[in-house]
Amino acid sequence: DQQVKQNSPSLSVQEGRISILNCDYTNSMFDYFLWYKKYPAEGPTFLISISSIKDKNEDGRFTVFLNKSAKHLSLHIVPSQPGDSAVYFCAASPGFQKLVFGTGTRLLVSP
Amino acid sequence: DTGVSQNPRHKITKRGQNVTFRCDPISEHNRLYWYRQTLGQGPEFLTYFQNEAQLEKSRLLSDRFSAERPKGSFSTLEIQRTEQGDSAMYLCASSSSDRHEQYFGPGTRLTVT
């Protein structure tokens, strides 16, 4: 049972444009959501997070939006840069416990 | 740099052998997590500790797997009688018990031949 889903395995964007990565979840017990970025041969790096009591959180070029009624969240990167090219994982947490990850979206930002 | 460290980074072993991995968390973090990642998948939770207590184990963690955190600092993950299906990246993460954000190490890539 895939509780966290990232339905787009890949996304290509031109440098300077907006990248939008999407994530859906099924478990209503999730109360915190996180995005991680992963380069090859490295562990995931924490990027940004959002509590279920909020609908938006912004940190520099990165903004995460949460739509609880639709059980959907998205990560916006503006403007996209070639160094943003990586695999992005959405993760969810039911309290201060384990993280449940999606399968990832590979972002390619071309110059 | 005082991030999470894992050793070894790579391990190649023959089927049936035992392997042990080590994780050193961020020093002020009291929680330590183990995950496994295979190709095309996100990390999957295996087990976690708060201090030296093992609080949860996934059903993915068969009886061939054992994890310890004897003094509440570093942790070891042992796999006995390895199988080819154990080939994966094993990731360790740490956090404070009052924070959701977990910080990952670089992982140990296990190849079972």
Coordinates of N, CA and C in Angstrom, one line a residue:
Chain A
D1 N 0.8 -1.2 0.0 CA 0.0 0.0 0.0 C 0.9 1.2 0.0
Q2 N 0.8 2.0 -1.1 CA 1.7 3.1 -1.3 C 0.9 4.3 -0.7
Q3 N 1.3 4.7 0.5 CA 0.6 5.8 1.2 C 1.0 7.2 0.8
V4 N 2.2 7.3 0.2 CA 2.7 8.5 -0.4 C 3.0 8.3 -1.8
K5 N 2.4 9.0 -2.7 CA 2.6 8.8 -4.2 C 3.2 10.0 -4.9
Q6 N 4.2 9.7 -5.7 CA 4.7 10.8 -6.6 C 4.5 10.2 -8.0
N7 N 3.5 10.6 -8.7 CA 3.1 10.0 -9.9 C 3.9 10.4 -11.1
S8 N 4.7 11.4 -11.0 CA 5.6 11.8 -12.2 C 7.0 11.3 -11.9
P9 N 7.5 10.3 -12.6 CA 8.8 9.9 -12.3 C 9.9 10.9 -12.8
S10 N 9.6 11.8 -13.7 CA 10.5 12.7 -14.2 C 9.9 14.0 -14.6
L11 N 10.7 15.1 -14.6 CA 10.2 16.4 -15.0 C 11.4 17.2 -15.6
S12 N 11.2 17.8 -16.7 CA 12.3 18.6 -17.4 C 11.8 20.0 -17.4
V13 N 12.7 20.9 -17.0 CA 12.4 22.4 -17.0 C 13.6 23.2 -17.5
Q14 N 13.3 24.3 -18.1 CA 14.4 25.2 -18.5 C 14.8 26.1 -17.3
E15 N 16.1 26.4 -17.3 CA 16.7 27.3 -16.3 C 15.9 28.6 -16.3
G16 N 15.6 29.0 -15.0 CA 14.8 30.3 -14.9 C 13.3 30.1 -14.8
R17 N 12.8 28.9 -15.2 CA 11.4 28.7 -15.2 C 11.0 28.1 -13.8
I18 N 9.7 27.9 -13.6 CA 9.2 27.3 -12.4 C 9.2 25.8 -12.5
S19 N 9.6 25.1 -11.5 CA 9.5 23.6 -11.4 C 8.4 23.3 -10.4
I20 N 7.5 22.5 -10.7 CA 6.4 22.1 -9.8 C 6.4 20.6 -9.6
L21 N 6.7 20.1 -8.4 CA 6.7 18.7 -8.1 C 5.5 18.4 -7.2
N22 N 4.8 17.3 -7.6 CA 3.6 17.0 -6.9 C 3.7 15.7 -6.1
C23 N 2.8 15.6 -5.1 CA 2.8 14.5 -4.2 C 1.4 14.3 -3.6
D24 N 0.9 13.1 -3.6 CA -0.4 12.8 -3.0 C -0.2 11.7 -1.9
Y25 N -1.1 11.8 -0.9 CA -1.0 10.9 0.2 C -2.4 10.4 0.6
T26 N -2.4 9.2 1.3 CA -3.7 8.6 1.6 C -4.0 8.6 3.0
N27 N -3.0 8.6 3.9 CA -3.2 8.4 5.3 C -3.5 9.7 6.0
S28 N -4.7 9.8 6.6 CA -5.1 11.0 7.3 C -4.4 11.3 8.6
M29 N -3.6 10.3 9.0 CA -2.9 10.4 10.3 C -1.6 11.2 10.1
F30 N -1.2 11.4 8.8 CA 0.0 12.2 8.6 C -0.2 13.6 9.0
D31 N 0.7 14.2 9.8 CA 0.6 15.5 10.3 C 1.7 16.4 10.0
Y32 N 2.7 15.9 9.2 CA 3.9 16.7 8.9 C 4.4 16.1 7.6
F33 N 4.8 17.1 6.7 CA 5.3 16.7 5.4 C 6.6 17.3 5.0
L34 N 7.5 16.6 4.4 CA 8.8 17.1 4.1 C 9.2 16.8 2.7
W35 N 10.1 17.6 2.2 CA 10.7 17.3 0.8 C 12.2 17.1 1.0
Y36 N 12.7 16.1 0.4 CA 14.2 15.8 0.4 C 14.7 15.8 -1.0
K37 N 15.9 16.2 -1.2 CA 16.6 16.2 -2.5 C 17.7 15.2 -2.4
K38 N 17.9 14.4 -3.5 CA 18.9 13.4 -3.4 C 19.8 13.4 -4.7
Y39 N 21.1 13.6 -4.5 CA 22.0 13.4 -5.6 C 22.5 12.0 -5.6
P40 N 23.0 11.5 -6.8 CA 23.5 10.1 -6.9 C 24.6 9.9 -5.9
A41 N 24.6 8.7 -5.3 CA 25.7 8.2 -4.3 C 25.7 9.1 -3.0
E42 N 24.6 9.8 -2.8 CA 24.6 10.6 -1.5 C 23.2 10.2 -0.8
G43 N 23.2 10.5 0.5 CA 21.9 10.4 1.2 C 21.0 11.5 0.9
P44 N 19.7 11.4 1.2 CA 18.7 12.5 1.0 C 19.1 13.6 1.9
T45 N 18.9 14.8 1.3 CA 19.2 16.1 2.0 C 17.8 16.8 2.3
F46 N 17.6 17.1 3.5 CA 16.3 17.8 3.9 C 16.3 19.2 3.2
L47 N 15.1 19.5 2.6 CA 14.9 20.7 1.8 C 14.0 21.7 2.5
I48 N 12.7 21.3 2.8 CA 11.7 22.1 3.3 C 10.6 21.2 3.9
S49 N 9.8 21.8 4.8 CA 8.8 21.0 5.4 C 7.6 21.8 5.7
I50 N 6.4 21.2 6.0 CA 5.2 21.9 6.4 C 4.4 21.1 7.3
S51 N 3.8 21.8 8.3 CA 2.9 21.1 9.2 C 1.5 21.1 8.6
S52 N 0.7 20.1 9.1 CA -0.6 19.9 8.5 C -1.5 21.1 8.9
I53 N -1.1 21.9 9.9 CA -2.0 23.1 10.3 C -1.7 24.3 9.4
K54 N -0.8 24.2 8.5 CA -0.5 25.3 7.6 C -0.8 24.9 6.1
D55 N -0.9 25.8 5.2 CA -1.1 25.5 3.8 C 0.0 26.0 2.9
K56 N 1.0 26.7 3.5 CA 2.1 27.2 2.7 C 3.3 27.4 3.6
N57 N 4.5 27.1 3.1 CA 5.7 27.4 3.7 C 6.7 27.7 2.7
E58 N 7.4 28.8 2.9 CA 8.4 29.3 1.9 C 9.8 29.5 2.5
D59 N 10.8 29.1 1.7 CA 12.1 29.3 2.1 C 13.0 29.6 0.9
G60 N 13.2 30.9 0.6 CA 14.0 31.3 -0.5 C 13.3 30.9 -1.8
R61 N 13.9 30.1 -2.7 CA 13.3 29.8 -4.0 C 12.3 28.6 -3.8
F62 N 12.2 28.0 -2.7 CA 11.4 26.9 -2.5 C 10.1 27.2 -1.7
T63 N 9.0 26.7 -2.2 CA 7.7 26.9 -1.5 C 7.0 25.6 -1.5
V64 N 6.4 25.2 -0.4 CA 5.6 24.0 -0.4 C 4.2 24.4 -0.1
F65 N 3.3 23.8 -0.8 CA 1.8 24.1 -0.6 C 1.2 22.8 -0.2
L66 N 0.2 22.9 0.8 CA -0.5 21.7 1.3 C -2.0 21.9 1.1
N67 N -2.7 21.0 0.5 CA -4.1 21.0 0.3 C -4.6 19.8 1.1
K68 N -5.0 19.9 2.3 CA -5.4 18.8 3.1 C -6.7 18.1 2.6
S69 N -7.6 18.9 2.1 CA -8.9 18.3 1.7 C -8.6 17.4 0.5
A70 N -7.6 17.7 -0.3 CA -7.3 16.9 -1.5 C -6.2 15.9 -1.2
K71 N -5.6 16.0 0.0 CA -4.5 15.1 0.4 C -3.4 15.3 -0.7
H72 N -3.0 16.5 -0.9 CA -2.1 16.8 -2.0 C -1.1 17.9 -1.5
L73 N 0.2 17.7 -1.9 CA 1.1 18.8 -1.6 C 2.0 18.9 -2.9
S74 N 2.6 20.1 -3.0 CA 3.4 20.4 -4.1 C 4.6 21.2 -3.7
L75 N 5.7 21.1 -4.4 CA 6.9 21.9 -4.2 C 7.2 22.7 -5.4
H76 N 7.3 24.0 -5.2 CA 7.6 24.9 -6.3 C 9.0 25.5 -6.1
I77 N 9.7 25.4 -7.2 CA 11.1 26.0 -7.2 C 11.1 27.1 -8.3
V78 N 11.4 28.3 -7.8 CA 11.4 29.5 -8.7 C 12.6 30.4 -8.3
P79 N 13.4 30.8 -9.2 CA 13.6 30.2 -10.5 C 14.4 28.9 -10.4
S80 N 14.2 28.0 -11.3 CA 14.9 26.8 -11.3 C 16.4 27.0 -11.8
Q81 N 17.3 26.2 -11.3 CA 18.7 26.4 -11.6 C 19.2 25.0 -12.0
P82 N 20.2 24.9 -12.9 CA 20.8 23.6 -13.2 C 21.2 22.8 -12.0
G83 N 21.7 23.4 -11.0 CA 22.1 22.7 -9.7 C 21.0 22.1 -9.0
D84 N 19.7 22.4 -9.4 CA 18.6 21.8 -8.7 C 18.3 20.4 -9.3
S85 N 19.0 20.1 -10.4 CA 18.8 18.7 -11.0 C 19.1 17.7 -10.0
A86 N 18.2 16.8 -9.7 CA 18.3 15.8 -8.6 C 17.0 15.0 -8.6
V87 N 17.0 14.0 -7.7 CA 15.7 13.3 -7.4 C 15.1 13.9 -6.2
Y88 N 13.8 14.3 -6.2 CA 13.1 14.9 -5.1 C 12.1 13.9 -4.5
F89 N 12.2 13.7 -3.2 CA 11.3 12.8 -2.5 C 10.4 13.5 -1.6
C90 N 9.1 13.2 -1.7 CA 8.1 13.7 -0.7 C 8.1 12.7 0.4
A91 N 8.0 13.1 1.6 CA 7.9 12.2 2.8 C 6.8 12.8 3.7
A92 N 6.2 11.8 4.5 CA 5.1 12.2 5.4 C 5.4 11.5 6.8
S93 N 4.9 12.1 7.8 CA 5.2 11.6 9.2 C 3.9 11.6 10.0
P94 N 3.6 10.4 10.6 CA 2.4 10.4 11.5 C 2.9 10.7 13.0
G95 N 3.2 11.9 13.3 CA 3.7 12.3 14.6 C 5.3 12.2 14.5
F96 N 5.9 12.3 15.6 CA 7.4 12.4 15.6 C 7.9 10.9 15.5
Q97 N 7.7 10.4 14.3 CA 8.1 9.0 14.1 C 8.8 8.8 12.8
K98 N 8.7 7.6 12.2 CA 9.3 7.3 10.9 C 8.7 8.1 9.8
L99 N 9.5 8.3 8.8 CA 9.0 8.9 7.6 C 8.6 7.9 6.6
V100 N 7.5 8.2 5.9 CA 7.0 7.4 4.8 C 7.3 8.2 3.5
F101 N 8.1 7.6 2.6 CA 8.5 8.3 1.4 C 7.7 7.9 0.2
G102 N 7.6 8.8 -0.8 CA 7.2 8.5 -2.1 C 8.3 7.9 -2.9
T103 N 8.1 7.6 -4.2 CA 9.1 7.0 -5.1 C 10.0 7.9 -5.8
G104 N 9.7 9.2 -5.6 CA 10.7 10.2 -6.1 C 10.3 10.7 -7.5
T105 N 10.7 12.0 -7.8 CA 10.6 12.6 -9.1 C 12.0 13.1 -9.5
R106 N 12.5 12.7 -10.7 CA 13.8 13.1 -11.1 C 13.6 14.5 -11.9
L107 N 14.2 15.5 -11.4 CA 14.1 16.8 -12.0 C 15.4 17.1 -12.8
L108 N 15.2 17.5 -14.0 CA 16.3 17.9 -14.9 C 16.1 19.4 -15.3
V109 N 17.0 20.3 -14.9 CA 16.9 21.7 -15.3 C 18.0 21.9 -16.3
S110 N 17.6 22.3 -17.5 CA 18.5 22.5 -18.6 C 18.8 24.0 -18.7
P111 N 20.1 24.3 -19.1 CA 20.5 25.7 -19.2 C 19.8 26.3 -20.4
Chain B
D1 N 32.8 19.0 9.9 CA 31.4 18.7 9.6 C 30.9 17.7 10.6
T2 N 29.8 17.9 11.3 CA 29.3 17.0 12.3 C 28.0 16.3 11.9
G3 N 27.9 16.0 10.6 CA 26.7 15.3 10.1 C 26.7 13.9 10.4
V4 N 25.7 13.1 9.9 CA 25.6 11.7 10.1 C 26.6 11.0 9.3
S5 N 27.4 10.1 9.8 CA 28.4 9.3 9.1 C 28.0 7.8 9.1
Q6 N 28.4 7.1 8.0 CA 28.1 5.7 7.9 C 29.3 5.0 7.3
N7 N 29.6 3.8 7.9 CA 30.7 3.0 7.4 C 30.3 1.6 7.4
P8 N 30.8 0.8 6.4 CA 31.5 1.3 5.2 C 30.6 2.0 4.2
R9 N 31.1 2.7 3.2 CA 30.3 3.3 2.2 C 29.8 2.2 1.2
H10 N 30.7 1.2 1.0 CA 30.3 0.1 0.0 C 30.7 -1.2 0.7
K11 N 29.9 -2.2 0.4 CA 30.2 -3.5 0.9 C 29.8 -4.5 -0.1
I12 N 30.7 -5.4 -0.6 CA 30.3 -6.5 -1.5 C 30.6 -7.8 -0.7
T13 N 29.6 -8.6 -0.7 CA 29.7 -9.9 0.1 C 29.1 -11.0 -0.7
K14 N 29.4 -12.2 -0.3 CA 28.9 -13.4 -1.0 C 27.6 -13.8 -0.2
R15 N 26.7 -14.4 -0.9 CA 25.5 -14.9 -0.3 C 25.8 -15.8 0.8
G16 N 25.1 -15.6 1.9 CA 25.3 -16.5 3.1 C 26.2 -15.9 4.1
Q17 N 27.0 -14.8 3.8 CA 27.9 -14.2 4.7 C 27.1 -13.2 5.6
N18 N 27.7 -12.9 6.7 CA 27.1 -11.9 7.6 C 27.8 -10.5 7.4
V19 N 27.1 -9.4 7.5 CA 27.6 -8.1 7.3 C 27.1 -7.2 8.4
T20 N 28.0 -6.2 8.8 CA 27.6 -5.3 9.8 C 27.9 -3.9 9.3
F21 N 27.0 -3.0 9.5 CA 27.1 -1.6 9.1 C 27.1 -0.7 10.4
R22 N 27.8 0.4 10.4 CA 27.8 1.3 11.5 C 27.3 2.7 11.1
C23 N 26.6 3.3 12.0 CA 26.1 4.7 11.8 C 26.4 5.5 13.1
D24 N 27.0 6.7 12.8 CA 27.2 7.7 13.9 C 26.3 8.9 13.6
P25 N 25.4 9.1 14.5 CA 24.4 10.2 14.3 C 25.0 11.6 14.6
I26 N 24.3 12.6 14.4 CA 24.6 13.9 14.9 C 24.6 13.9 16.4
S27 N 25.6 14.4 17.0 CA 25.8 14.1 18.4 C 24.7 14.5 19.4
E28 N 24.0 15.6 19.0 CA 22.9 16.1 20.0 C 21.6 15.4 19.7
H29 N 21.5 14.6 18.7 CA 20.2 13.9 18.3 C 20.1 12.6 19.2
N30 N 18.9 12.5 19.7 CA 18.6 11.3 20.5 C 17.9 10.2 19.8
R31 N 17.4 10.5 18.6 CA 16.8 9.4 17.8 C 17.6 9.1 16.6
L32 N 17.6 7.8 16.3 CA 18.4 7.2 15.1 C 17.5 6.3 14.4
Y33 N 17.5 6.4 13.1 CA 16.6 5.6 12.2 C 17.5 4.9 11.1
W34 N 17.0 3.7 10.8 CA 17.5 2.9 9.7 C 16.5 2.8 8.6
Y35 N 16.9 3.0 7.3 CA 16.0 2.9 6.2 C 16.8 2.0 5.1
R36 N 16.0 1.5 4.2 CA 16.6 0.8 3.1 C 16.0 1.3 1.8
Q37 N 16.9 1.5 0.8 CA 16.4 2.0 -0.5 C 16.9 1.2 -1.6
T38 N 16.0 0.7 -2.5 CA 16.3 0.0 -3.7 C 16.0 0.8 -4.9
L39 N 16.5 0.4 -6.0 CA 16.5 1.2 -7.2 C 15.0 1.6 -7.6
G40 N 14.8 2.8 -7.8 CA 13.5 3.3 -8.3 C 12.5 3.5 -7.2
Q41 N 12.9 3.3 -5.9 CA 12.0 3.4 -4.8 C 12.5 4.5 -3.8
G42 N 11.6 4.9 -3.0 CA 12.0 5.8 -1.9 C 12.6 5.0 -0.8
P43 N 13.2 5.7 0.2 CA 13.7 5.0 1.4 C 12.5 4.3 2.1
E44 N 12.7 3.1 2.6 CA 11.7 2.4 3.4 C 12.2 2.2 4.8
F45 N 11.3 2.5 5.7 CA 11.7 2.5 7.1 C 12.0 1.0 7.6
L46 N 13.1 0.9 8.4 CA 13.4 -0.5 9.0 C 13.1 -0.5 10.5
T47 N 13.8 0.5 11.2 CA 13.7 0.5 12.6 C 14.2 1.9 13.1
Y48 N 13.8 2.2 14.4 CA 14.4 3.4 15.0 C 14.6 3.2 16.5
F49 N 15.5 4.0 17.0 CA 15.9 4.1 18.4 C 15.7 5.5 19.0
Q50 N 15.2 5.5 20.2 CA 15.3 6.7 21.0 C 16.3 6.4 22.1
N51 N 17.4 7.1 22.1 CA 18.5 6.8 23.0 C 18.9 5.3 22.7
E52 N 18.9 4.4 23.7 CA 19.3 3.1 23.5 C 18.1 2.1 23.2
A53 N 16.9 2.7 23.4 CA 15.7 1.8 23.3 C 15.3 1.7 21.8
Q54 N 15.0 0.5 21.3 CA 14.5 0.3 20.0 C 13.0 0.4 20.1
L55 N 12.4 1.4 19.5 CA 11.0 1.7 19.7 C 10.1 1.1 18.6
E56 N 10.6 0.9 17.4 CA 9.7 0.3 16.4 C 10.6 -0.5 15.4
K57 N 10.0 -1.6 14.9 CA 10.6 -2.4 13.9 C 9.6 -2.6 12.8
S58 N 10.0 -2.4 11.5 CA 9.2 -2.7 10.4 C 9.1 -4.2 10.2
R59 N 7.9 -4.6 9.6 CA 7.8 -6.0 9.2 C 8.8 -6.4 8.1
L60 N 9.4 -5.3 7.5 CA 10.5 -5.6 6.5 C 11.7 -6.2 7.2
L61 N 11.9 -5.9 8.5 CA 13.1 -6.4 9.2 C 12.9 -7.8 9.6
S62 N 13.4 -8.7 8.8 CA 13.2 -10.2 9.1 C 14.1 -10.5 10.2
D63 N 14.0 -11.8 10.7 CA 14.8 -12.2 11.8 C 16.3 -12.3 11.5
R64 N 16.7 -12.1 10.2 CA 18.1 -12.1 9.9 C 18.7 -10.8 10.1
F65 N 17.9 -9.8 10.4 CA 18.3 -8.4 10.6 C 18.3 -8.1 12.1
S66 N 19.4 -7.5 12.6 CA 19.3 -7.0 14.0 C 20.0 -5.7 14.1
A67 N 19.5 -4.8 14.9 CA 20.1 -3.5 15.1 C 20.2 -3.2 16.5
E68 N 21.3 -2.5 16.8 CA 21.6 -2.1 18.2 C 22.1 -0.7 18.3
R69 N 21.9 -0.1 19.5 CA 22.4 1.2 19.8 C 22.7 1.1 21.3
P70 N 23.8 0.4 21.6 CA 24.1 0.1 23.0 C 24.2 1.2 24.0
K71 N 24.8 2.3 23.6 CA 25.1 3.4 24.5 C 24.3 4.6 24.1
G72 N 23.3 4.5 23.3 CA 22.6 5.6 22.8 C 23.3 6.6 21.9
S73 N 24.5 6.1 21.4 CA 25.2 7.0 20.5 C 25.2 6.4 19.1
F74 N 26.3 5.6 18.7 CA 26.3 5.0 17.4 C 25.4 3.8 17.4
S75 N 25.1 3.3 16.2 CA 24.2 2.1 16.0 C 24.9 1.2 15.0
T76 N 24.6 -0.1 15.1 CA 25.0 -1.1 14.1 C 23.8 -1.8 13.6
L77 N 23.9 -2.1 12.4 CA 22.8 -3.0 11.7 C 23.5 -4.2 11.2
E78 N 23.1 -5.4 11.6 CA 23.7 -6.6 11.2 C 22.7 -7.4 10.3
I79 N 23.2 -7.9 9.2 CA 22.4 -8.8 8.4 C 23.1 -10.2 8.4
Q80 N 22.4 -11.2 8.9 CA 23.0 -12.5 8.9 C 22.5 -13.3 7.7
R81 N 23.4 -14.2 7.2 CA 23.1 -15.1 6.1 C 22.5 -14.3 4.9
T82 N 23.3 -13.4 4.4 CA 22.8 -12.4 3.4 C 22.2 -13.2 2.2
E83 N 21.2 -12.5 1.6 CA 20.6 -13.1 0.3 C 20.7 -12.0 -0.7
Q84 N 20.6 -12.4 -2.0 CA 20.7 -11.4 -3.1 C 19.7 -10.3 -2.9
G85 N 18.5 -10.6 -2.4 CA 17.5 -9.6 -2.2 C 17.8 -8.5 -1.2
D86 N 18.9 -8.8 -0.4 CA 19.3 -7.8 0.6 C 20.1 -6.7 -0.1
S87 N 20.5 -6.8 -1.3 CA 21.3 -5.8 -2.1 C 20.4 -4.5 -2.1
A88 N 21.0 -3.4 -1.6 CA 20.3 -2.2 -1.5 C 21.2 -1.1 -0.9
M89 N 20.7 0.1 -0.8 CA 21.4 1.2 -0.1 C 20.8 1.2 1.3
Y90 N 21.6 1.1 2.3 CA 21.1 1.2 3.7 C 21.5 2.6 4.3
L91 N 20.4 3.3 4.6 CA 20.5 4.7 5.1 C 20.3 4.8 6.5
C92 N 21.0 5.7 7.2 CA 20.8 6.0 8.6 C 20.5 7.5 8.7
A93 N 19.6 7.8 9.6 CA 19.2 9.2 9.8 C 19.1 9.5 11.3
S94 N 19.2 10.7 11.7 CA 19.0 11.0 13.1 C 18.2 12.3 13.2
S95 N 17.6 12.5 14.4 CA 16.8 13.6 14.7 C 16.7 13.8 16.2
S96 N 16.1 15.0 16.6 CA 15.7 15.2 18.0 C 14.3 14.7 18.1
S97 N 14.0 14.2 19.3 CA 12.6 13.6 19.5 C 11.5 14.6 19.4
D98 N 11.9 15.9 19.4 CA 10.8 17.0 19.3 C 10.8 17.6 18.0
R99 N 11.5 17.0 17.0 CA 11.5 17.6 15.6 C 11.2 16.5 14.6
H100 N 10.5 16.9 13.6 CA 10.2 15.9 12.5 C 11.3 15.7 11.5
E101 N 12.1 16.7 11.3 CA 13.2 16.7 10.3 C 14.2 15.6 10.7
Q102 N 14.5 14.7 9.8 CA 15.5 13.7 9.9 C 16.7 14.0 9.0
Y103 N 17.9 13.8 9.5 CA 19.1 14.2 8.7 C 19.8 12.8 8.4
F104 N 20.1 12.6 7.1 CA 20.5 11.4 6.6 C 22.1 11.4 6.4
G105 N 22.6 10.2 6.6 CA 24.0 9.9 6.2 C 24.1 9.6 4.7
P106 N 25.3 9.3 4.3 CA 25.5 9.0 2.9 C 25.1 7.7 2.4
G107 N 24.9 6.8 3.4 CA 24.4 5.4 3.1 C 25.6 4.4 2.9
T108 N 25.2 3.2 3.1 CA 26.1 2.0 2.8 C 25.4 1.2 1.7
R109 N 26.1 1.1 0.6 CA 25.6 0.3 -0.5 C 26.1 -1.1 -0.4
L110 N 25.1 -2.0 -0.2 CA 25.4 -3.5 -0.1 C 25.1 -4.2 -1.4
T111 N 26.1 -4.9 -1.9 CA 25.9 -5.8 -3.0 C 26.2 -7.2 -2.6
V112 N 25.2 -8.1 -2.7 CA 25.3 -9.5 -2.4 C 25.4 -10.3 -3.7
T113 N 26.5 -11.0 -3.9 CA 26.8 -11.8 -5.1 C 26.5 -13.2 -4.9

